Amino acid sequence: MSQSLSPGRGRRALAAFGATALILGLVGSPALAEDGELVHPVDFIHNNLTEAPVAGAVFGSGPARKLGEAICSTPTQTGANVNTDCEGTGPHNETTIAVNPTNPLNMIAGANDYQLALNPGGHVTASTESRAHVTTDGGRTWTSYPLDATSTYSATGDPAVAFDSAGNAYYATLGFRFVGPVNALSPDIVVHVSRDGGVNWSSKRLAAGSGNFGSPGDLLDKEYVAAWGNGNAIVTYGDFRLGQKGSFISAKIYATVTHDAGATWTKPVVISGSLDMAFVSVPTVSSDGRVFVAFLNTTDQTTGRDDYEVVEVNATTGARIAGPFKVATTIDGATDYPIAFGRQTYEDSLFRSWAAGNITADPTNAAHLAVVWSDMRNSQLPAPANPYAADTNSDVIVSQSFDSGRTWSAATAIALRNDQFQPWGAYDTAGRLRIGLFDRAGDSANHTYGYTLATETAAGSLAFSLTELTTVRSDPTKNNRWFAGTVDPGFPFATTFIGDYSGIAITPAGGVVATWTDLRNDVTFAGATRKGQDMYFAAAP
C-alpha cells in the first residue's frame, strides 16, 4: 500500500541547535574537508572508541567466558515481539539473524553487545563483545553464548550471521585491540564458526588491520558473510588505506572464501576493480551457486553522492569475474540530509544513518537479484543542515536485475510519508521480495519508528503490502539512557546511535524472521532512568 506525503511541519527555532549543526564533515558519506575537497566516507566514528554508551566510559576487556557455557537465558516469551537480551542493562544495536535450514527452530541472532560496569568510585567501564543469541524453540527463548574465550580482542562489532545448507553457522565481526583506555589498533576481520547451532564456536582471523586511528595503515570495516552448500562461505569487507595523520588514500572491497566450514580461508583479494572509494559490501548467493557482492562507491565528487555497484565473484576463489555494474546513484550526498555531530540524520533526530542496504538473490530464478537501500530523492533538497529545522522524507528504494546483475531496473521507491531507513531485503521461497525497515510513517510528527515488513504482492512487481512487526514504537528523539545528546531543549537526551543496520532472514517454510534495535524499555543505570536499547525479534508468515 502507499500513503501520501505528510504536509510540511513547523520547526522550532534554530538558535537552540548550536554549533554542532554547522559541522560540514560527513563521515558516513563523503565529507567536506577544511579546504573544501571531498574525502572518502571512512567511518572513523563507527567504532567503539567514540561510541561509548555512557559519556566518559572507558573501554576495556569484559569478564572471561568459557566456550559453550551459557551466559544467561531469557524467560520464555509468548508475545508477538520478543526481547532477545538476557544480560541486563547494556545496549544492543546493529542486529543480524540467520535460520538453521536443518532445524528451523534454531536461529542465531547477533548484535553490537555492550557490557557495562560501575565501580565504587563512579567510574564507568564498557566492553563490546558480540554474543551469539541462540534460540532452539523458534524465538520464544534466547540464550547468549560467547564467541571467543580468549582475550585476543577487547571489543568486537559489526556482526553478521549466516548458516550454510548443512547447518554450519558463521558469525563475522570486527576485532579491536586497545592500546590505551580510548585508543585501539585498526580492527581485524574475524570469523567464528559453530557446528552445533551456536553453542560452541571456533575463531579465526581472516585479515589484519594495521596502524591505529589517525595513523597510516589499513582500517578494515563493515564485513559481511553469506554461506551455501556444505561448508561454503564468503566474507567481504572494506579496506580504507590511510596515510599520515589518518588521511584518506583509497577504499577497496576484499573477499575471502572457505570450502571446509571455516577451517581454512583463501587469501583476501580485491573485488571492487578500479573503483577505489568503495565501502559497505554485502554478498549474496544465487540458487545456482553464483556469488554476487553489492557495495557503495563515492563516484560523484561534486555532490558526494554514492553509486550502488555489483560485482560477480568466483565462488571457488572469491576473485572478481565480472563488473562492477552500476545499479543506481543514491541520493545521499553532502546536502541531501540534515547533519548532527557531523553525520547524516533525519528530522528532529541526532542518530546517524546512511543509504546502505543489501543485495539478495531470488531462489526461484537464479538470474534475478535485487538491491535495496534508502535515500532522500523524495525529501526536501537541499536539506537544511539543522535537523530541528528540516522536514525529511527518506524512502526505501529497490532496483532489480533479471540478467545476473549485468543490467538493472530504474530505482523504484516504496512511497511512504515520513522517514524509512536502514532496509534489509531477502527473497522468500516463492520469489517475493521481503524488506525489513525502520518506519516512521505511523507518526504524523515523524518522530517514533516501528519495524515494518514490506512484502512484494507479486514476484518481480516491486509493489508491496506493509505489516508493522513492532507492537510498541520507539522514540529516538528524546529520553535515551544510552548514546544520548541534547542540542535542542525540546528533545532532551536524544538518541545519537541506533546502529547502521538491522536484518531479516527467510525460514525454510518461506516466512520471515526479523531483529531490530528497539527503544521501548526503561532502564536504570548509575542512578538515571531513561529508555534502553534492546534487540527485539518477531516472526511473520
Coordinates of C-alpha atoms in Angstrom, one line a residue:
M1 CA 0.0 0.0 0.0
S2 CA 1.1 3.6 -0.4
Q3 CA 0.5 6.7 1.7
S4 CA 0.5 10.3 0.6
L5 CA 3.3 12.5 1.9
S6 CA 2.5 14.5 5.0
P7 CA 2.3 18.3 4.8
G8 CA 5.1 20.4 6.0
R9 CA 5.5 20.5 9.7
G10 CA 6.5 23.6 11.7
R11 CA 10.0 23.5 13.1
R12 CA 11.5 25.0 16.3
A13 CA 13.8 28.0 16.2
L14 CA 17.3 27.3 15.0
A15 CA 19.1 29.0 17.9
A16 CA 18.9 26.1 20.3
F17 CA 20.6 23.7 17.9
G18 CA 24.2 25.0 18.5
A19 CA 27.4 24.8 16.6
T20 CA 27.2 21.0 16.0
A21 CA 24.7 21.6 13.3
L22 CA 27.2 23.6 11.4
I23 CA 29.8 20.8 11.1
L24 CA 30.5 20.3 7.4
G25 CA 32.3 17.0 7.7
L26 CA 30.1 13.9 6.9
V27 CA 31.8 10.7 8.0
G28 CA 29.3 8.1 6.8
S29 CA 29.2 9.7 3.4
P30 CA 31.8 11.9 1.6
A31 CA 33.0 14.7 3.8
L32 CA 34.0 18.2 3.1
A33 CA 37.5 18.8 4.4
E34 CA 38.7 22.1 5.6
D35 CA 40.0 23.0 2.2
G36 CA 36.6 22.2 0.6
E37 CA 37.7 19.0 -1.0
L38 CA 35.6 15.8 -0.6
V39 CA 37.2 13.0 1.2
H40 CA 36.0 9.4 1.5
P41 CA 33.4 8.2 4.0
V42 CA 35.8 6.3 6.2
D43 CA 33.8 5.6 9.2
F44 CA 36.0 6.9 12.0
I45 CA 33.2 7.3 14.5
H46 CA 31.6 4.0 13.8
N47 CA 34.0 2.2 16.1
N48 CA 34.0 1.6 19.8
L49 CA 36.4 4.4 20.6
T50 CA 33.9 7.2 20.3
E51 CA 30.5 5.5 20.7
A52 CA 30.6 4.6 24.4
P53 CA 27.0 4.0 25.6
V54 CA 27.7 6.3 28.5
A55 CA 29.6 9.6 28.2
G56 CA 33.1 9.2 29.7
A57 CA 33.0 5.4 29.8
V58 CA 36.4 3.8 29.3
F59 CA 36.6 0.7 27.1
G60 CA 38.3 -2.4 28.4
S61 CA 38.0 -6.2 28.5
G62 CA 34.9 -7.9 29.6
P63 CA 34.7 -10.8 32.0
A64 CA 36.3 -14.1 30.9
R65 CA 33.9 -16.6 29.5
K66 CA 34.1 -20.3 28.7
L67 CA 33.2 -21.5 25.2
G68 CA 30.0 -23.5 25.2
E69 CA 28.9 -22.1 28.6
A70 CA 25.7 -20.2 28.5
I71 CA 26.0 -16.6 29.8
C72 CA 22.3 -16.4 30.6
S73 CA 18.8 -17.1 29.1
T74 CA 15.7 -15.1 28.8
P75 CA 12.4 -16.4 30.2
T76 CA 10.1 -18.0 27.6
Q77 CA 8.1 -15.2 26.0
T78 CA 4.7 -15.6 24.2
G79 CA 4.1 -12.1 22.7
A80 CA 4.5 -11.1 19.1
N81 CA 7.7 -9.2 20.0
V82 CA 10.4 -11.0 22.0
N83 CA 13.4 -9.4 23.7
T84 CA 16.5 -11.5 23.0
D85 CA 18.6 -9.9 25.7
C86 CA 19.2 -11.7 29.0
E87 CA 22.2 -9.7 30.2
G88 CA 20.6 -6.8 31.8
T89 CA 21.2 -3.1 31.2
G90 CA 23.7 -3.0 28.4
P91 CA 22.5 -1.7 25.0
H92 CA 22.4 -3.7 21.7
N93 CA 22.3 -2.4 18.1
E94 CA 23.3 -3.5 14.5
T95 CA 21.3 -6.7 14.7
T96 CA 21.6 -9.7 12.4
I97 CA 19.8 -13.1 12.3
A98 CA 20.1 -16.4 10.5
V99 CA 17.9 -19.6 10.5
N100 CA 19.3 -23.1 10.6
P101 CA 18.0 -24.8 7.4
T102 CA 18.4 -28.2 9.1
N103 CA 16.4 -27.2 12.2
P104 CA 14.2 -24.1 11.6
L105 CA 13.5 -23.8 15.4
N106 CA 17.2 -23.0 15.8
M107 CA 18.2 -19.4 15.0
I108 CA 21.2 -17.3 15.8
A109 CA 21.0 -13.5 16.2
G110 CA 23.9 -11.1 16.8
A111 CA 24.4 -7.5 17.7
N112 CA 26.9 -5.0 19.0
D113 CA 26.5 -6.1 22.6
Y114 CA 27.7 -3.7 25.3
Q115 CA 28.6 -4.7 28.8
L116 CA 28.9 -2.0 31.4
A117 CA 30.3 -1.8 34.9
L118 CA 30.1 1.0 37.5
N119 CA 32.9 0.8 40.1
P120 CA 32.6 2.2 43.7
G121 CA 34.2 5.5 42.6
G122 CA 31.6 6.1 40.0
H123 CA 33.8 5.3 37.0
V124 CA 32.1 3.5 34.1
T125 CA 33.9 0.8 32.1
A126 CA 32.5 -0.7 29.0
S127 CA 33.3 -3.6 26.7
T128 CA 31.7 -4.6 23.5
E129 CA 31.8 -8.3 22.9
S130 CA 29.3 -9.6 20.4
R131 CA 27.4 -12.6 21.7
A132 CA 25.6 -15.4 19.9
H133 CA 21.9 -15.1 20.9
V134 CA 20.6 -18.6 20.2
T135 CA 17.1 -20.0 20.2
T136 CA 16.0 -23.6 19.8
D137 CA 12.3 -23.0 20.2
G138 CA 11.6 -20.7 17.3
G139 CA 12.3 -17.5 19.1
R140 CA 10.4 -17.8 22.4
T141 CA 13.5 -18.3 24.5
W142 CA 17.0 -17.0 23.8
T143 CA 20.4 -18.0 25.4
S144 CA 23.6 -15.9 25.0
Y145 CA 26.9 -17.7 24.3
P146 CA 30.4 -16.2 24.0
L147 CA 32.1 -16.3 20.6
D148 CA 35.6 -16.3 21.9
A149 CA 37.0 -17.4 25.3
T150 CA 40.4 -15.7 24.8
S151 CA 41.5 -12.1 25.5
T152 CA 42.7 -11.6 21.9
Y153 CA 40.1 -8.8 21.3
S154 CA 38.8 -6.4 23.9
A155 CA 35.9 -5.5 21.6
T156 CA 34.1 -6.9 18.6
G157 CA 31.4 -5.4 16.4
D158 CA 29.7 -5.1 13.0
P159 CA 28.1 -8.6 13.5
A160 CA 26.9 -10.7 10.5
V161 CA 25.5 -14.2 10.8
A162 CA 24.8 -16.9 8.2
F163 CA 24.1 -20.7 8.0
D164 CA 25.2 -22.9 5.2
S165 CA 22.9 -25.7 3.9
A166 CA 24.5 -28.3 6.2
G167 CA 23.8 -26.2 9.4
N168 CA 27.2 -24.8 9.9
A169 CA 27.0 -21.3 11.4
Y170 CA 29.3 -18.4 10.5
Y171 CA 29.4 -15.2 12.7
A172 CA 31.7 -12.5 11.3
T173 CA 32.9 -9.5 13.3
L174 CA 35.5 -6.8 13.5
G175 CA 38.1 -7.4 16.3
F176 CA 39.6 -4.5 18.2
R177 CA 42.7 -4.5 20.4
F178 CA 43.1 -1.5 22.7
V179 CA 46.5 0.1 23.3
G180 CA 45.1 2.6 25.8
P181 CA 41.9 3.4 27.5
V182 CA 40.5 5.2 24.5
N183 CA 42.8 4.2 21.6
A184 CA 42.8 1.0 19.6
L185 CA 44.6 -0.6 16.7
S186 CA 42.8 -0.7 13.4
P187 CA 40.4 -3.7 13.6
D188 CA 40.9 -7.2 12.2
I189 CA 38.3 -9.2 10.3
V190 CA 37.4 -12.3 12.4
V191 CA 35.0 -15.2 11.7
H192 CA 33.6 -17.5 14.3
V193 CA 32.2 -20.9 13.2
S194 CA 29.8 -23.2 15.1
R195 CA 28.8 -26.7 14.1
D196 CA 26.3 -27.2 16.9
G197 CA 23.7 -24.5 16.3
G198 CA 25.5 -21.6 18.1
V199 CA 26.6 -23.1 21.4
N200 CA 30.4 -23.8 20.7
W201 CA 32.5 -21.5 18.5
S202 CA 35.9 -21.5 17.0
S203 CA 37.5 -18.3 15.8
K204 CA 39.9 -17.3 13.0
R205 CA 41.4 -14.0 11.9
L206 CA 40.8 -13.6 8.1
A207 CA 42.6 -10.2 7.7
A208 CA 44.6 -7.9 9.9
G209 CA 44.3 -4.2 10.2
S210 CA 47.4 -2.1 10.5
G211 CA 48.1 1.2 12.3
N212 CA 45.7 2.8 14.7
F213 CA 43.1 5.5 14.3
G214 CA 44.7 8.6 13.0
S215 CA 47.9 6.9 11.7
P216 CA 49.0 5.3 8.4
G217 CA 47.7 1.8 7.8
D218 CA 44.7 -0.2 6.8
L219 CA 41.5 0.4 8.6
L220 CA 39.2 -2.6 7.9
D221 CA 35.5 -2.1 8.3
K222 CA 32.0 -3.4 7.6
E223 CA 32.5 -7.1 6.9
Y224 CA 29.5 -9.3 6.0
V225 CA 29.1 -13.0 5.4
A226 CA 27.0 -15.3 3.1
A227 CA 27.1 -19.2 3.1
W228 CA 25.8 -22.0 0.9
G229 CA 26.1 -25.7 0.3
N230 CA 28.1 -27.9 2.7
G231 CA 30.9 -25.8 4.3
N232 CA 31.0 -22.9 1.8
A233 CA 31.0 -19.3 2.9
I234 CA 32.3 -15.9 1.7
V235 CA 33.2 -12.8 3.8
T236 CA 33.6 -9.4 2.2
Y237 CA 34.9 -6.2 3.8
G238 CA 36.2 -2.8 3.2
D239 CA 39.8 -1.7 3.5
F240 CA 40.4 2.0 4.0
R241 CA 44.0 2.7 3.2
L242 CA 45.1 5.7 5.3
G243 CA 48.2 8.0 5.1
Q244 CA 49.8 10.4 7.5
K245 CA 47.5 11.6 10.3
G246 CA 44.8 9.2 9.0
S247 CA 44.4 11.0 5.7
F248 CA 42.4 9.0 3.1
I249 CA 44.3 7.3 0.3
S250 CA 41.8 4.7 -1.1
A251 CA 39.0 2.3 -0.1
K252 CA 38.5 -1.1 -1.8
I253 CA 36.4 -4.2 -1.2
Y254 CA 38.1 -7.5 -0.5
A255 CA 36.7 -11.1 -0.4
T256 CA 37.8 -14.4 1.1
V257 CA 36.1 -17.8 0.9
T258 CA 36.1 -21.1 2.7
H259 CA 35.0 -24.6 1.4
D260 CA 35.7 -26.6 4.6
A261 CA 33.3 -24.9 7.0
G262 CA 35.8 -22.3 8.1
A263 CA 38.9 -24.4 8.8
T264 CA 40.8 -22.6 6.0
W265 CA 40.1 -19.4 4.0
T266 CA 41.6 -18.1 0.8
K267 CA 43.9 -15.1 0.8
P268 CA 41.7 -12.0 0.5
V269 CA 41.5 -10.5 -3.0
V270 CA 40.4 -7.1 -4.2
I271 CA 36.9 -7.4 -5.9
S272 CA 36.0 -3.7 -6.4
G273 CA 38.0 -3.4 -9.6
S274 CA 39.3 0.0 -10.4
L275 CA 36.9 1.7 -8.0
D276 CA 38.8 3.0 -5.0
M277 CA 36.2 4.8 -2.9
A278 CA 34.2 1.7 -2.1
F279 CA 32.6 0.7 1.2
V280 CA 29.9 -1.3 3.0
S281 CA 29.8 -4.5 0.9
V282 CA 27.2 -7.3 1.3
P283 CA 27.4 -10.7 -0.6
T284 CA 24.6 -13.0 -1.7
V285 CA 24.5 -16.4 -3.4
S286 CA 22.1 -17.3 -6.2
S287 CA 20.3 -20.7 -6.5
D288 CA 22.8 -21.9 -9.0
G289 CA 25.8 -21.2 -6.7
R290 CA 26.9 -17.9 -8.3
V291 CA 28.1 -15.2 -5.8
F292 CA 27.4 -11.5 -6.1
V293 CA 28.5 -8.6 -4.0
A294 CA 27.0 -5.2 -3.7
F295 CA 28.7 -2.1 -2.3
L296 CA 28.6 1.7 -2.4
N297 CA 31.2 3.8 -4.2
T298 CA 31.6 7.5 -3.9
T299 CA 31.7 8.4 -7.6
D300 CA 30.4 11.9 -7.7
Q301 CA 33.0 14.1 -6.0
T302 CA 30.9 17.3 -6.6
T303 CA 27.7 16.2 -4.7
G304 CA 29.2 13.4 -2.6
R305 CA 26.5 11.0 -3.8
D306 CA 27.3 7.3 -4.0
D307 CA 26.6 4.7 -6.6
Y308 CA 25.5 1.2 -5.8
E309 CA 27.7 -1.2 -7.7
V310 CA 27.5 -5.0 -8.1
V311 CA 30.3 -7.5 -9.0
E312 CA 30.2 -11.2 -9.6
V313 CA 33.0 -13.2 -7.9
N314 CA 34.3 -16.7 -8.4
A315 CA 32.6 -19.0 -5.9
T316 CA 35.7 -21.1 -5.6
T317 CA 38.4 -18.4 -5.2
G318 CA 36.5 -15.2 -4.3
A319 CA 38.1 -13.3 -7.2
R320 CA 36.1 -10.8 -9.2
I321 CA 35.0 -12.3 -12.6
A322 CA 32.5 -9.6 -13.8
G323 CA 31.6 -6.0 -13.0
P324 CA 31.4 -3.6 -11.4
F325 CA 28.0 -3.0 -12.8
K326 CA 26.3 0.3 -11.7
V327 CA 22.8 -0.2 -10.2
A328 CA 21.9 3.4 -9.5
T329 CA 23.1 6.6 -7.9
T330 CA 21.9 7.0 -4.3
I331 CA 20.6 10.4 -3.2
D332 CA 22.8 10.6 -0.1
G333 CA 25.2 13.4 -0.7
A334 CA 26.6 16.2 1.4
T335 CA 23.4 18.4 1.3
D336 CA 20.8 15.7 1.0
Y337 CA 20.4 15.0 4.8
P338 CA 20.4 17.3 7.8
I339 CA 23.5 16.9 9.9
A340 CA 24.1 16.1 13.6
F341 CA 27.6 15.7 15.1
G342 CA 29.0 15.6 11.6
R343 CA 26.7 12.8 10.4
Q344 CA 23.6 12.4 8.3
T345 CA 20.4 12.1 10.2
Y346 CA 16.7 12.9 10.0
E347 CA 14.0 15.3 11.2
D348 CA 14.2 16.1 14.9
S349 CA 16.9 13.5 15.3
L350 CA 20.6 13.1 16.3
F351 CA 21.2 9.4 15.4
R352 CA 23.3 8.8 12.4
S353 CA 22.1 7.0 9.3
W354 CA 23.1 6.4 5.7
A355 CA 21.8 4.9 2.4
A356 CA 23.3 1.5 2.7
G357 CA 21.1 -1.6 2.3
N358 CA 21.9 -5.0 0.8
I359 CA 21.7 -7.4 -2.2
T360 CA 19.6 -10.5 -2.3
A361 CA 19.0 -13.4 -4.7
D362 CA 15.7 -15.0 -5.8
P363 CA 15.7 -18.8 -5.1
T364 CA 13.2 -19.4 -7.9
N365 CA 15.1 -17.6 -10.6
A366 CA 18.9 -17.8 -10.5
A367 CA 19.3 -14.7 -12.7
H368 CA 17.0 -12.5 -10.5
L369 CA 18.7 -10.2 -8.0
A370 CA 17.6 -7.1 -6.1
V371 CA 19.4 -4.3 -4.3
V372 CA 17.6 -2.3 -1.6
W373 CA 18.7 0.9 0.1
S374 CA 17.2 4.2 1.4
D375 CA 17.8 7.7 0.2
M376 CA 16.4 11.2 0.1
R377 CA 15.2 11.5 -3.5
N378 CA 11.7 12.4 -2.3
S379 CA 12.7 14.7 0.5
Q380 CA 13.3 18.4 0.6
L381 CA 16.6 19.1 -1.3
P382 CA 18.9 20.6 -0.4
A383 CA 18.2 19.6 3.2
P384 CA 18.6 22.2 6.0
A385 CA 21.7 21.4 7.9
N386 CA 19.8 21.7 11.2
P387 CA 17.6 18.5 11.7
Y388 CA 15.4 20.6 14.0
A389 CA 14.6 22.8 11.0
A390 CA 14.1 20.0 8.5
D391 CA 11.1 18.1 7.2
T392 CA 12.6 14.8 5.9
N393 CA 11.1 12.0 3.8
S394 CA 13.6 9.2 3.4
D395 CA 12.3 6.3 1.3
V396 CA 13.3 2.7 0.7
I397 CA 14.5 2.2 -2.9
V398 CA 14.7 -1.0 -4.9
S399 CA 16.3 -1.9 -8.2
Q400 CA 16.2 -5.4 -9.7
S401 CA 18.1 -7.4 -12.3
F402 CA 17.0 -10.3 -14.4
D403 CA 20.3 -11.0 -16.1
S404 CA 22.6 -11.8 -13.1
G405 CA 23.4 -8.3 -12.3
R406 CA 24.5 -7.0 -15.7
T407 CA 21.7 -4.5 -16.1
W408 CA 19.3 -3.0 -13.5
S409 CA 15.9 -1.6 -13.5
A410 CA 15.1 2.1 -12.7
A411 CA 15.3 2.8 -9.0
T412 CA 11.8 2.4 -7.5
A413 CA 10.7 4.0 -4.2
I414 CA 8.3 2.5 -1.7
A415 CA 6.5 5.8 -1.4
L416 CA 5.5 6.4 2.2
R417 CA 5.3 9.5 4.2
N418 CA 8.0 10.4 6.7
D419 CA 11.2 8.5 7.1
Q420 CA 12.0 4.9 6.2
F421 CA 15.6 3.9 6.6
Q422 CA 18.2 1.1 7.0
P423 CA 16.3 -1.6 5.0
W424 CA 17.3 -5.2 4.6
G425 CA 15.9 -7.4 1.8
A426 CA 15.5 -11.1 1.3
Y427 CA 13.6 -13.2 -1.2
D428 CA 11.2 -15.8 0.2
T429 CA 10.8 -19.3 -1.2
A430 CA 8.0 -18.1 -3.5
G431 CA 10.3 -15.5 -5.1
R432 CA 8.7 -12.5 -3.4
L433 CA 11.0 -9.7 -2.2
R434 CA 10.6 -9.1 1.6
I435 CA 12.1 -6.0 3.1
G436 CA 12.5 -5.1 6.8
L437 CA 12.8 -1.4 7.5
F438 CA 12.7 1.2 10.2
D439 CA 9.5 3.1 9.6
R440 CA 8.2 6.5 10.8
A441 CA 5.1 6.6 8.6
G442 CA 2.8 5.9 11.5
D443 CA 3.7 9.1 13.4
S444 CA 2.5 12.4 12.0
A445 CA 5.3 14.2 13.8
N446 CA 7.9 11.9 12.1
H447 CA 9.4 11.0 15.5
T448 CA 8.7 7.4 16.5
Y449 CA 9.6 4.4 14.5
G450 CA 8.3 0.9 14.2
Y451 CA 9.9 -2.0 12.4
T452 CA 7.9 -2.8 9.2
L453 CA 7.9 -5.8 6.8
A454 CA 7.3 -4.9 3.2
T455 CA 6.1 -7.9 1.1
E456 CA 6.0 -7.9 -2.6
T457 CA 2.4 -8.5 -3.8
A458 CA 3.6 -10.5 -6.8
A459 CA 7.1 -11.7 -7.6
G460 CA 9.1 -9.1 -9.5
S461 CA 6.3 -6.5 -9.3
L462 CA 8.1 -4.1 -6.9
A463 CA 4.6 -3.4 -5.4
F464 CA 4.4 -4.0 -1.7
S465 CA 2.0 -4.6 1.2
L466 CA 3.1 -3.5 4.6
T467 CA 2.9 -5.1 8.0
E468 CA 4.2 -3.4 11.1
L469 CA 6.0 -6.1 13.2
T470 CA 6.5 -3.9 16.3
T471 CA 3.8 -3.8 19.0
V472 CA 5.4 -0.8 20.7
R473 CA 7.0 2.0 18.8
S474 CA 10.4 3.6 19.7
D475 CA 11.2 7.3 20.0
P476 CA 14.8 8.1 19.2
T477 CA 14.2 11.9 19.6
K478 CA 14.4 12.0 23.4
N479 CA 14.9 10.3 26.7
N480 CA 17.5 7.7 25.8
R481 CA 19.8 6.3 28.6
W482 CA 22.4 5.2 26.1
F483 CA 24.2 7.2 23.3
A484 CA 22.3 10.4 24.3
G485 CA 22.8 14.0 23.5
T486 CA 20.9 17.2 23.8
V487 CA 21.2 20.1 21.3
D488 CA 17.5 21.2 21.4
P489 CA 15.9 21.6 24.8
G490 CA 12.6 20.3 23.5
F491 CA 14.3 17.0 22.8
P492 CA 16.4 16.1 25.8
F493 CA 18.7 13.0 25.7
A494 CA 18.1 12.3 22.1
T495 CA 19.5 9.0 20.8
T496 CA 22.8 9.6 18.9
F497 CA 23.3 6.0 17.8
I498 CA 20.9 3.1 17.0
G499 CA 23.4 1.2 14.7
D500 CA 23.8 1.2 11.0
Y501 CA 21.6 -1.8 10.0
S502 CA 19.2 -4.4 11.3
G503 CA 18.5 -7.7 9.5
I504 CA 15.9 -10.2 8.4
A505 CA 16.1 -13.8 7.3
I506 CA 13.8 -16.3 5.5
T507 CA 12.7 -19.5 7.1
P508 CA 12.7 -22.8 5.1
A509 CA 8.9 -22.6 5.1
G510 CA 9.0 -19.1 3.4
G511 CA 8.3 -17.0 6.4
V512 CA 10.4 -14.0 7.7
V513 CA 12.2 -13.5 11.0
A514 CA 13.5 -10.1 11.9
T515 CA 15.5 -8.4 14.6
W516 CA 15.9 -4.7 15.2
T517 CA 17.1 -2.1 17.6
D518 CA 14.2 -1.3 20.0
L519 CA 13.9 1.6 22.5
R520 CA 10.7 0.7 24.3
N521 CA 12.0 -0.4 27.7
D522 CA 13.0 1.8 30.6
V523 CA 16.5 1.1 32.0
T524 CA 18.2 2.4 35.1
F525 CA 22.0 2.8 35.3
A526 CA 24.1 4.9 37.6
G527 CA 21.0 6.4 39.1
A528 CA 19.4 7.6 35.9
T529 CA 16.3 6.0 34.3
R530 CA 15.5 6.6 30.7
K531 CA 14.8 4.4 27.6
G532 CA 17.2 1.5 26.9
Q533 CA 18.2 -0.2 23.7
D534 CA 17.4 -3.9 23.1
M535 CA 17.5 -6.4 20.3
Y536 CA 13.9 -7.5 19.6
F537 CA 12.7 -10.4 17.5
A538 CA 9.5 -11.1 15.5
A539 CA 8.3 -13.7 13.0
A540 CA 5.9 -13.3 10.1
P541 CA 4.4 -15.8 7.6

